[in-house]
Amino acid sequence: MIRTLLLSLFVSVPVLTVASEPVRWSADSTQSSVVATHGKAEIGAGIEGESWLLNGQTVLEPQGARDVLETGEHSIVVWVNPYRLDSGQQIIAAKNRYSLDEREWSLMLDRNHRFSLYVHQNGWRTISGPVPELGHWYQLCLVMKPDQVELYVNGQLSGSVKLDRPVQPTDAPLTLGGVNDDGIARQTWYGAIDEVQLMPRALSSKEVAASYHPVGLVHDIPTPPPPFPLWDENSPLAPANDLLEVANVDFHVIKKWDKPRDGYTFLHGVAFAWHQGKLFASIGHNQGDENTVTEEAQYRVSEDEGKTWGPLQIIDAGDEDNLAVSHGVFLSHGRTLWAFQGAYYGRMDNIHTRAYQLDDSTGKWKSLGVIIEQGFWPMNQPVRMDDGNWIMPGFLGRRYSGDDVFPAAVAISRGADFTQWDLVKIPVEPSVHRMWGESSLWVDGPTVFNVARYGGDAKALVAKSDDYGRTWSSSAISNLPMATSKPAAGVLSNGQRYLVCTTAAKNGGKRSPLTIAVSRPGENVFSKVFVIRRSMNGGAPGESAPSLSLSYPCALEHDGKLYVGYSNNGGRRANQNSAEMAVLPLESLQVP
């Protein structure tokens, strides 16, 4: 029997005989002191009673561990039952927050399928243990001393590492089943965890051996639903370093991040439109933090295909009390340029979409007010369908939480009346527990494919409609690797489908390099991936750094080229981005 648990449980009962009282966390307890900081834990059979079942989307944080862990000498014993070997690095227990430069140690199932212990000493040092058998229970023990750290598996020493100095304590919390990296779940665990003990001293090898007893209970491994076939399995997908780069790309800077001069901190969400022979680019811009009430919708215009840009101008700065207007999308139709902008009140409350028309004679935007409500935020430009309506992809949002499902959605126009839209929420597969469903789409007759950002793994989520977007299959995990970032998709004039994001084998959630996946003409599965640009981009315009994020792309075809806009954080944090552009010749995207 399995049941869902929002908060896991705690009891302080010694199991091993030690000089001081240990701390023990167990799913059998009746007091709440293990907090599910991400996702939801389920309860299943443990080594004796019950255990936590984690599905790769959950991170637990035991309470009451800090004082013991700061002493520099302690032991941690944990029982685990692995369900997957091929899911990258899966944390069992750790004390790290990478984005805050807090690194101490990680007990994990590693990429090489072995239990491993990583300890930080001006870089990571590693102990490797055995390869486990799925569904079986294993006892792991980490013994931390000021001058040495040891890893035991089922009571036997797997190895030790001499320390140059004691591991330096940080403010990073102890976590189980993954790392809570300043609000982002990383390296999450698939399987069961049970009977976690923390001792305030280093156990001897004899004590560790005496604490182990074989557990005969074997778990049935849950079978996940088959992935949606978005990638051609007959076409090998290479790691990022081995992917070919798009030939003859031109790079341009739309808006350089320059807070010391202009005062703006946050920049995100580039959108494009070609209108009256000019290239328009819009952004969300904020002198404060992201998703706060000081966000503004701004744009620039280029008359030379993006080589140079005019001044920053305002679409809407949210003059209404407590209103923020942020990034959105454009549509040039007939002789009119439309803007559809995501907006909210306060800090991401009452999210909605507002519409604007540009008066070409004055250069001023006319506000048409709120056109779509219920949390809809447009993410990519509307696409015309054969039934005469336009379909615009987005998602349904509210104040952010990494632990919930924020589904993808589409808005369908009533013909060419862009003030009237029907909102359609896309259902979500029950196995998807975390989702920030920023989405894109492409249209193939009455069939529409929606590709959305996932929160639980670096995979694209896909839903399909066969009736012009009115009803949908559930957003489900696909077989296409994709960073947890907003994608941009569409159909080129030669019939190729494309998807811009970060797609590469064994790349995890990294938002670099920026890639484009393409299909053969007329096919709805991708079969080749090209790199648009890497973190280091030679002497090309734009920011380069050894590690940076290239994210939130938009894409628009014009005159035999695909114009791709994206955010570049230059190695900074918190979406302190430059807005940049890559121009790709269509002939460079052909698939044999």
XYZ file of C-alpha atoms in Angstrom:
592
model
C 0.000 0.000 0.000
C 1.318 3.446 -0.966
C -0.037 6.728 0.319
C 0.941 10.344 -0.309
C 2.557 12.431 2.430
C 3.036 16.195 2.277
C 5.276 16.339 5.360
C 7.433 13.428 6.434
C 7.921 12.481 10.059
C 10.439 12.380 12.897
C 11.190 10.619 16.148
C 14.324 10.830 18.315
C 15.087 7.240 19.368
C 18.644 5.826 19.529
C 19.277 2.634 17.611
C 23.051 2.199 17.810
C 24.793 2.351 21.152
C 26.804 5.560 21.183
C 28.044 7.910 23.843
C 25.598 10.714 22.930
C 22.028 10.536 21.780
C 21.763 10.175 17.970
C 18.997 11.729 15.920
C 16.774 9.419 13.904
C 14.317 10.283 11.145
C 11.773 7.688 10.133
C 8.595 7.499 8.066
C 7.095 5.467 10.940
C 6.975 8.442 13.307
C 4.059 10.541 14.547
C 5.848 13.902 14.944
C 6.527 16.156 11.934
C 10.160 17.243 11.618
C 11.138 16.272 8.091
C 9.874 18.882 5.664
C 9.194 18.128 2.009
C 10.804 21.249 0.518
C 10.015 20.095 -3.030
C 7.320 17.761 -4.262
C 5.445 15.174 -2.253
C 6.719 12.030 -0.559
C 4.755 8.812 -0.735
C 4.881 6.071 1.856
C 5.709 2.425 1.115
C 7.222 -0.615 2.752
C 10.464 -0.009 4.640
C 13.157 -2.220 6.095
C 10.746 -2.967 8.942
C 7.833 -0.534 8.932
C 7.411 2.234 6.370
C 9.739 4.237 4.133
C 9.630 7.361 1.988
C 9.135 6.726 -1.733
C 10.630 9.510 -3.852
C 9.869 9.909 -7.561
C 12.692 12.166 -8.732
C 10.726 15.303 -7.910
C 10.973 15.435 -4.120
C 13.583 16.784 -1.702
C 13.256 16.242 2.060
C 14.903 18.365 4.726
C 15.332 16.794 8.188
C 15.085 19.243 11.047
C 17.399 19.329 14.042
C 20.606 18.259 12.292
C 22.599 21.497 12.209
C 24.279 21.355 15.633
C 25.578 17.822 15.112
C 26.801 18.469 11.563
C 28.793 21.547 12.552
C 30.987 19.601 14.990
C 33.239 18.263 12.206
C 32.959 14.662 13.441
C 29.794 12.650 12.893
C 28.297 9.600 11.208
C 25.208 9.254 9.013
C 23.503 5.925 8.384
C 20.728 5.648 5.783
C 18.879 2.771 4.161
C 18.044 3.119 0.474
C 16.284 1.147 -2.241
C 17.141 2.399 -5.769
C 14.593 2.341 -8.606
C 16.722 3.746 -11.461
C 20.371 3.614 -12.501
C 20.257 5.837 -15.598
C 19.067 9.144 -14.148
C 22.376 10.940 -13.710
C 23.564 11.782 -10.214
C 20.911 10.944 -7.621
C 21.469 12.412 -4.174
C 20.650 10.237 -1.191
C 21.870 12.721 1.414
C 23.869 15.917 1.010
C 24.822 19.258 2.472
C 25.247 21.621 -0.470
C 23.762 24.700 -2.122
C 25.794 25.066 -5.303
C 24.406 28.413 -6.462
C 25.389 29.964 -3.129
C 28.864 28.405 -3.314
C 28.089 26.157 -0.337
C 29.633 22.720 -0.937
C 30.421 20.128 1.737
C 29.559 16.554 0.741
C 27.171 14.361 -1.259
C 26.152 10.745 -0.717
C 24.687 9.586 -4.026
C 24.066 7.024 -6.723
C 26.464 8.307 -9.362
C 26.362 8.465 -13.161
C 28.516 5.320 -13.297
C 25.687 3.487 -11.447
C 27.779 3.141 -8.267
C 27.062 4.360 -4.771
C 29.501 7.228 -4.238
C 30.574 9.765 -1.669
C 31.803 13.205 -2.745
C 33.616 15.472 -0.289
C 34.701 19.028 -1.051
C 38.361 19.982 -0.579
C 39.035 22.863 -2.976
C 37.281 20.636 -5.494
C 35.465 17.331 -5.206
C 37.120 14.103 -4.072
C 35.275 10.843 -4.576
C 34.856 7.380 -3.078
C 33.096 4.807 -5.257
C 31.182 1.840 -3.944
C 29.343 -1.097 -5.552
C 26.653 -1.081 -8.252
C 23.311 -1.814 -6.548
C 20.532 -4.105 -7.743
C 17.271 -2.269 -8.328
C 14.517 -2.929 -5.802
C 16.894 -4.165 -3.082
C 17.728 -2.499 0.239
C 21.223 -1.192 1.040
C 22.623 0.411 4.158
C 25.020 3.305 3.508
C 27.160 4.923 6.168
C 29.193 8.114 5.937
C 31.789 8.594 8.680
C 33.188 12.122 8.874
C 36.389 12.837 10.798
C 38.494 16.019 10.837
C 41.214 14.327 8.763
C 39.360 11.565 6.903
C 35.954 10.584 5.479
C 34.808 6.984 4.978
C 32.032 5.285 2.991
C 30.519 1.965 4.066
C 27.972 -0.091 2.085
C 26.168 -2.920 3.891
C 28.639 -2.715 6.758
C 31.743 -3.032 4.563
C 34.250 -0.241 3.941
C 34.127 0.888 0.294
C 36.908 3.436 0.658
C 38.217 6.509 2.443
C 39.667 9.893 1.556
C 42.308 11.764 3.552
C 41.322 15.383 4.147
C 43.723 18.312 3.856
C 41.572 20.129 6.364
C 38.215 19.524 8.066
C 35.205 20.022 5.811
C 34.179 23.650 6.255
C 30.601 23.953 7.575
C 28.189 26.148 5.597
C 24.593 27.239 6.036
C 23.425 24.601 3.540
C 20.817 22.333 5.177
C 21.005 18.558 5.307
C 18.736 17.232 2.556
C 17.523 13.777 1.569
C 16.578 12.702 -1.951
C 18.175 15.670 -3.700
C 19.659 19.128 -3.166
C 17.524 22.171 -2.437
C 19.727 24.595 -4.351
C 18.324 27.919 -3.162
C 14.815 26.938 -4.223
C 15.668 24.623 -7.142
C 15.618 20.839 -6.734
C 18.702 19.180 -8.193
C 20.087 15.622 -8.490
C 16.860 14.050 -7.253
C 16.445 10.437 -6.122
C 14.247 7.692 -7.577
C 13.527 5.067 -4.946
C 12.952 4.534 -1.240
C 14.763 6.033 1.754
C 14.364 4.733 5.301
C 15.770 4.963 8.827
C 18.154 7.906 8.652
C 20.414 8.206 11.703
C 22.842 10.984 12.591
C 25.432 10.274 15.304
C 27.515 13.034 16.921
C 30.774 11.098 16.599
C 32.718 8.912 14.186
C 31.639 5.267 14.318
C 34.302 2.595 14.199
C 34.332 -0.018 11.440
C 33.217 -2.637 13.964
C 30.227 -0.527 14.997
C 29.190 0.023 11.399
C 29.497 -3.686 10.612
C 27.484 -4.596 13.708
C 24.694 -2.190 12.759
C 24.023 -3.878 9.402
C 21.544 -6.710 8.915
C 20.310 -8.038 5.547
C 16.789 -7.060 4.471
C 15.002 -9.612 2.315
C 12.095 -7.418 1.238
C 12.330 -6.570 -2.478
C 10.363 -3.690 -3.994
C 8.542 -4.033 -7.294
C 9.967 -1.279 -9.508
C 7.188 0.986 -10.796
C 7.018 1.111 -14.569
C 6.747 4.694 -15.839
C 4.439 5.381 -18.771
C 6.227 5.181 -22.125
C 7.674 8.547 -23.162
C 6.006 10.557 -25.891
C 8.061 9.985 -29.086
C 9.376 13.469 -29.830
C 12.906 12.347 -30.771
C 13.760 9.848 -33.528
C 15.350 6.996 -31.569
C 17.176 5.875 -34.723
C 19.189 9.121 -34.674
C 21.860 9.153 -31.941
C 21.822 12.287 -29.761
C 25.342 13.436 -28.900
C 26.587 15.180 -25.744
C 26.803 18.970 -25.946
C 30.525 19.083 -26.730
C 30.052 16.789 -29.737
C 27.098 18.557 -31.355
C 27.693 20.346 -34.648
C 27.304 24.100 -34.695
C 24.976 25.923 -37.075
C 27.045 27.300 -39.948
C 27.220 31.002 -40.804
C 25.377 32.385 -37.767
C 25.353 36.145 -37.197
C 25.138 37.419 -33.612
C 23.803 40.766 -32.423
C 23.073 42.405 -29.064
C 19.566 43.782 -28.570
C 20.066 45.164 -25.055
C 23.226 44.746 -23.006
C 22.786 44.232 -19.272
C 24.127 47.479 -17.828
C 22.677 48.132 -14.388
C 25.457 50.563 -13.350
C 24.302 52.914 -16.131
C 20.583 52.324 -16.618
C 19.533 50.949 -13.206
C 17.776 47.825 -14.560
C 18.435 44.521 -12.795
C 16.064 42.016 -14.400
C 15.689 41.405 -18.144
C 13.947 38.442 -19.746
C 11.551 37.188 -22.381
C 12.668 38.432 -25.795
C 9.905 38.487 -28.466
C 10.148 39.412 -32.161
C 7.982 40.783 -34.945
C 8.712 41.993 -38.459
C 6.442 44.965 -39.121
C 6.526 47.491 -41.957
C 10.025 46.349 -42.882
C 11.377 46.826 -39.343
C 12.366 44.304 -36.695
C 10.703 44.835 -33.307
C 12.058 43.196 -30.136
C 10.300 43.369 -26.771
C 11.502 42.421 -23.279
C 10.378 42.410 -19.669
C 12.550 44.859 -17.728
C 12.708 45.620 -14.004
C 14.837 47.938 -11.863
C 13.930 45.705 -8.918
C 13.755 41.938 -8.587
C 12.079 39.580 -11.036
C 8.309 39.176 -10.679
C 7.870 42.349 -8.623
C 5.503 45.234 -9.252
C 8.141 47.439 -10.901
C 8.321 45.238 -14.007
C 7.835 46.990 -17.370
C 7.130 45.912 -20.943
C 9.692 47.583 -23.215
C 10.828 47.314 -26.829
C 13.405 48.429 -29.381
C 13.238 48.729 -33.171
C 15.905 47.906 -35.744
C 15.878 49.122 -39.347
C 18.932 47.080 -40.412
C 17.928 43.493 -39.509
C 19.136 43.724 -35.918
C 22.612 45.118 -36.457
C 21.717 48.339 -34.617
C 18.751 49.237 -32.456
C 16.816 52.377 -31.607
C 16.182 53.583 -28.071
C 14.356 51.598 -25.411
C 10.666 52.501 -25.467
C 7.694 51.589 -23.301
C 4.734 49.412 -24.248
C 3.306 49.610 -20.734
C 4.991 50.420 -17.421
C 1.986 49.364 -15.348
C 0.716 52.805 -14.362
C -2.346 51.321 -12.655
C -1.877 50.934 -8.897
C 0.038 47.757 -7.975
C 0.104 46.582 -11.632
C 3.162 45.075 -13.317
C 3.337 44.472 -17.064
C 6.097 42.136 -18.191
C 7.325 40.233 -21.233
C 4.935 39.003 -23.895
C 4.667 38.320 -27.627
C 4.041 40.222 -30.860
C 1.837 39.603 -33.887
C 1.991 41.663 -37.080
C -1.271 41.117 -38.984
C -2.384 43.184 -41.933
C -1.079 46.646 -41.244
C -1.356 46.369 -37.457
C 1.247 45.366 -34.882
C -0.260 43.728 -31.822
C 1.417 43.091 -28.474
C 0.106 40.559 -25.962
C 1.826 41.033 -22.609
C 1.829 38.981 -19.427
C 0.781 41.089 -16.445
C 0.032 40.663 -12.753
C -0.627 42.532 -9.524
C 1.794 42.759 -6.610
C 4.100 39.795 -6.785
C 2.619 37.425 -9.368
C -0.985 37.639 -8.182
C -3.913 37.592 -10.651
C -1.764 36.860 -13.706
C -3.460 37.783 -16.975
C -2.803 38.928 -20.559
C -3.238 42.460 -21.884
C -3.455 43.538 -25.532
C -2.000 46.607 -27.263
C -2.034 48.076 -30.789
C 0.761 50.220 -32.209
C -0.212 53.493 -33.877
C 2.400 53.653 -36.633
C 1.818 57.356 -37.228
C 2.591 58.369 -33.639
C 4.693 55.423 -32.420
C 2.398 55.123 -29.382
C 0.746 51.972 -28.077
C -3.014 51.879 -27.496
C -4.013 49.727 -24.540
C -7.014 47.453 -25.129
C -7.007 46.186 -21.564
C -7.280 42.652 -20.226
C -8.143 40.042 -22.871
C -7.320 36.712 -21.168
C -7.536 35.935 -17.447
C -7.306 32.848 -15.193
C -3.497 33.052 -14.926
C -2.705 32.894 -18.655
C 0.705 34.256 -19.665
C 1.604 34.084 -23.390
C 4.977 32.513 -24.137
C 5.278 32.416 -27.942
C 3.646 34.290 -30.806
C 0.204 33.268 -32.150
C 0.123 30.880 -35.116
C -2.630 30.871 -37.741
C -4.507 27.589 -38.199
C -6.353 26.257 -41.216
C -9.725 26.868 -39.534
C -9.064 30.632 -39.671
C -8.318 31.043 -35.962
C -4.989 31.813 -34.324
C -3.534 29.791 -31.464
C -1.177 31.276 -28.855
C 0.782 29.055 -26.423
C 1.435 29.916 -22.793
C 0.785 28.596 -19.318
C -1.444 29.169 -16.318
C 0.577 30.777 -13.527
C 0.209 32.252 -10.121
C 2.666 33.160 -7.379
C 5.630 30.849 -7.996
C 6.183 27.575 -6.200
C 8.549 24.875 -7.417
C 6.404 22.172 -5.837
C 3.194 22.505 -7.841
C 1.837 21.880 -11.322
C 1.345 25.038 -13.364
C -0.057 23.596 -16.594
C 0.502 24.599 -20.184
C -2.416 26.295 -21.892
C -3.372 27.824 -25.220
C -5.556 30.762 -26.201
C -7.547 30.491 -29.447
C -8.698 33.642 -31.217
C -12.130 34.157 -32.709
C -10.954 34.635 -36.255
C -8.985 37.862 -36.684
C -10.558 39.514 -33.625
C -7.536 39.600 -31.335
C -9.501 41.042 -28.443
C -11.528 37.822 -28.058
C -9.798 34.572 -27.102
C -10.953 31.181 -25.814
C -8.669 29.816 -23.098
C -7.977 26.062 -23.119
C -6.119 24.434 -20.233
C -4.030 21.399 -21.212
C -4.420 18.450 -18.789
C -1.350 16.963 -17.118
C -0.303 13.312 -16.855
C -0.666 12.120 -13.205
C 3.029 11.153 -13.092
C 4.001 14.834 -13.539
C 4.123 16.400 -10.075
C 6.167 19.538 -10.757
C 5.663 21.756 -13.777
C 6.161 25.405 -14.702
C 4.452 24.904 -18.026
C 5.831 27.669 -20.232
C 5.024 26.294 -23.644
C 5.423 26.577 -27.390
C 3.709 24.798 -30.262
C 3.593 23.935 -33.919
C 0.596 23.272 -36.140
C 0.134 20.446 -38.676
C -3.341 20.878 -40.167
C -5.893 20.199 -37.407
C -3.130 18.654 -35.268
C -1.276 20.851 -32.800
C 1.760 19.805 -30.737
C 2.413 21.675 -27.472
C 5.919 21.424 -25.965
C 6.268 22.644 -22.381
C 8.878 23.107 -19.690
C 9.027 20.371 -17.045
C 9.941 20.864 -13.386
C 10.866 17.315 -12.450
C 13.447 16.374 -15.067
C 15.354 17.828 -18.005
C 12.850 16.463 -20.521
C 10.311 18.146 -22.752
C 6.645 17.678 -21.891
C 4.358 17.132 -24.885
C 0.611 17.275 -25.446
C -1.262 16.764 -28.704
C -4.552 18.053 -30.076
C -6.308 16.747 -33.188
C -9.074 19.367 -33.297
C -7.296 22.722 -33.686
C -6.418 22.978 -29.983
C -9.911 22.535 -28.526
C -9.147 19.277 -26.677
C -5.796 17.806 -25.710
C -4.011 14.710 -24.572
C -2.285 15.207 -21.232
C 1.127 16.876 -21.052
C 3.425 13.864 -20.719
C 7.150 13.259 -20.460
C 8.796 12.826 -23.851
C 11.997 11.125 -24.940
C 13.572 14.477 -25.864
C 16.113 15.927 -23.406
C 15.421 19.616 -22.810
C 16.617 22.048 -20.163
C 14.037 23.265 -17.665
C 13.525 26.521 -19.532
C 10.963 28.051 -21.873
C 11.228 26.549 -25.378
C 10.414 28.088 -28.759
C 8.988 25.865 -31.499
C 7.509 26.189 -34.945
C 7.483 25.092 -38.571
C 9.944 26.499 -41.115
C 8.835 27.384 -44.626
C 10.589 24.245 -45.919
C 8.417 22.023 -43.695
C 11.001 21.331 -40.982
C 9.811 21.491 -37.374
C 12.205 23.190 -34.949
C 12.634 23.494 -31.197
C 15.004 26.040 -29.653
C 16.141 25.445 -26.069
C 19.026 23.341 -24.708
C 18.926 19.750 -25.951
C 21.903 17.394 -25.605
C 22.661 13.965 -24.198
C 23.667 13.846 -20.528
C 23.396 17.633 -20.165
C 20.920 17.706 -17.282
C 19.227 21.029 -16.635
C 22.067 23.190 -17.925
C 20.906 26.180 -19.967
C 23.928 26.041 -22.213
C 24.670 25.576 -25.040
C 21.698 27.118 -26.838
C 20.549 24.529 -29.387
C 17.998 23.990 -32.122
C 16.459 20.569 -32.711
C 15.078 20.072 -36.216
C 13.074 17.437 -38.055
C 13.052 16.252 -41.603
C 10.477 18.161 -43.687
C 6.931 17.113 -42.839
C 7.889 14.952 -39.846
C 6.769 15.596 -36.272
C 9.776 14.020 -34.563
C 13.159 15.689 -34.267
C 16.191 13.912 -35.667
C 19.110 16.345 -35.447
C 20.370 18.955 -32.985
C 22.653 21.868 -33.828
C 24.363 24.263 -31.428
C 23.389 27.893 -32.004
C 25.999 29.172 -29.589
C 28.093 27.993 -26.646
C 28.976 29.749 -23.401
C 32.237 30.926 -24.913
C 31.484 32.452 -28.300
C 34.868 33.669 -29.483
C 34.935 37.280 -30.550
C 31.272 37.344 -31.607
C 28.998 40.085 -30.242
C 27.402 39.252 -26.913
C 28.590 38.094 -23.525
C 30.817 35.054 -23.027
C 31.778 33.296 -19.808
C 32.969 29.789 -18.911
C 29.505 29.031 -17.527
C 26.373 30.993 -18.313
C 22.692 30.535 -19.088
C 21.307 31.008 -22.599
C 17.583 30.743 -22.132
C 13.991 31.817 -22.847
C 14.346 31.811 -26.623
C 11.959 33.145 -29.217
C 12.206 32.447 -32.945
C 10.789 34.027 -36.092
C 11.498 33.220 -39.744
C 12.055 36.052 -42.238
C 13.547 36.153 -45.726
C 15.271 32.755 -45.610
C 16.621 33.172 -42.088
C 15.521 32.202 -38.589
C 15.898 35.032 -36.074
C 16.421 33.609 -32.566
C 16.275 35.892 -29.533
C 17.440 34.744 -26.111
C 18.510 35.824 -22.634
C 22.201 35.655 -21.677
C 22.987 36.002 -17.981
C 26.724 36.494 -18.549
C 27.451 34.190 -15.604
C 25.360 36.323 -13.235
C 22.415 35.070 -11.175
C 18.744 36.035 -10.844
C 18.071 36.688 -14.545
C 20.359 39.677 -14.744
C 20.375 39.150 -18.484
C 21.414 40.730 -21.706
C 19.003 40.334 -24.629
C 20.799 38.891 -27.649
C 20.012 37.510 -31.084
C 21.345 34.855 -33.453
C 20.435 34.856 -37.152
C 20.483 31.366 -38.707
C 20.388 30.681 -42.477
C 17.732 28.059 -43.184
C 20.089 26.113 -45.442
C 22.313 25.493 -42.385
C 19.488 23.570 -40.682
C 18.878 20.887 -43.283
C 18.738 17.236 -42.218
C 19.895 14.534 -44.662
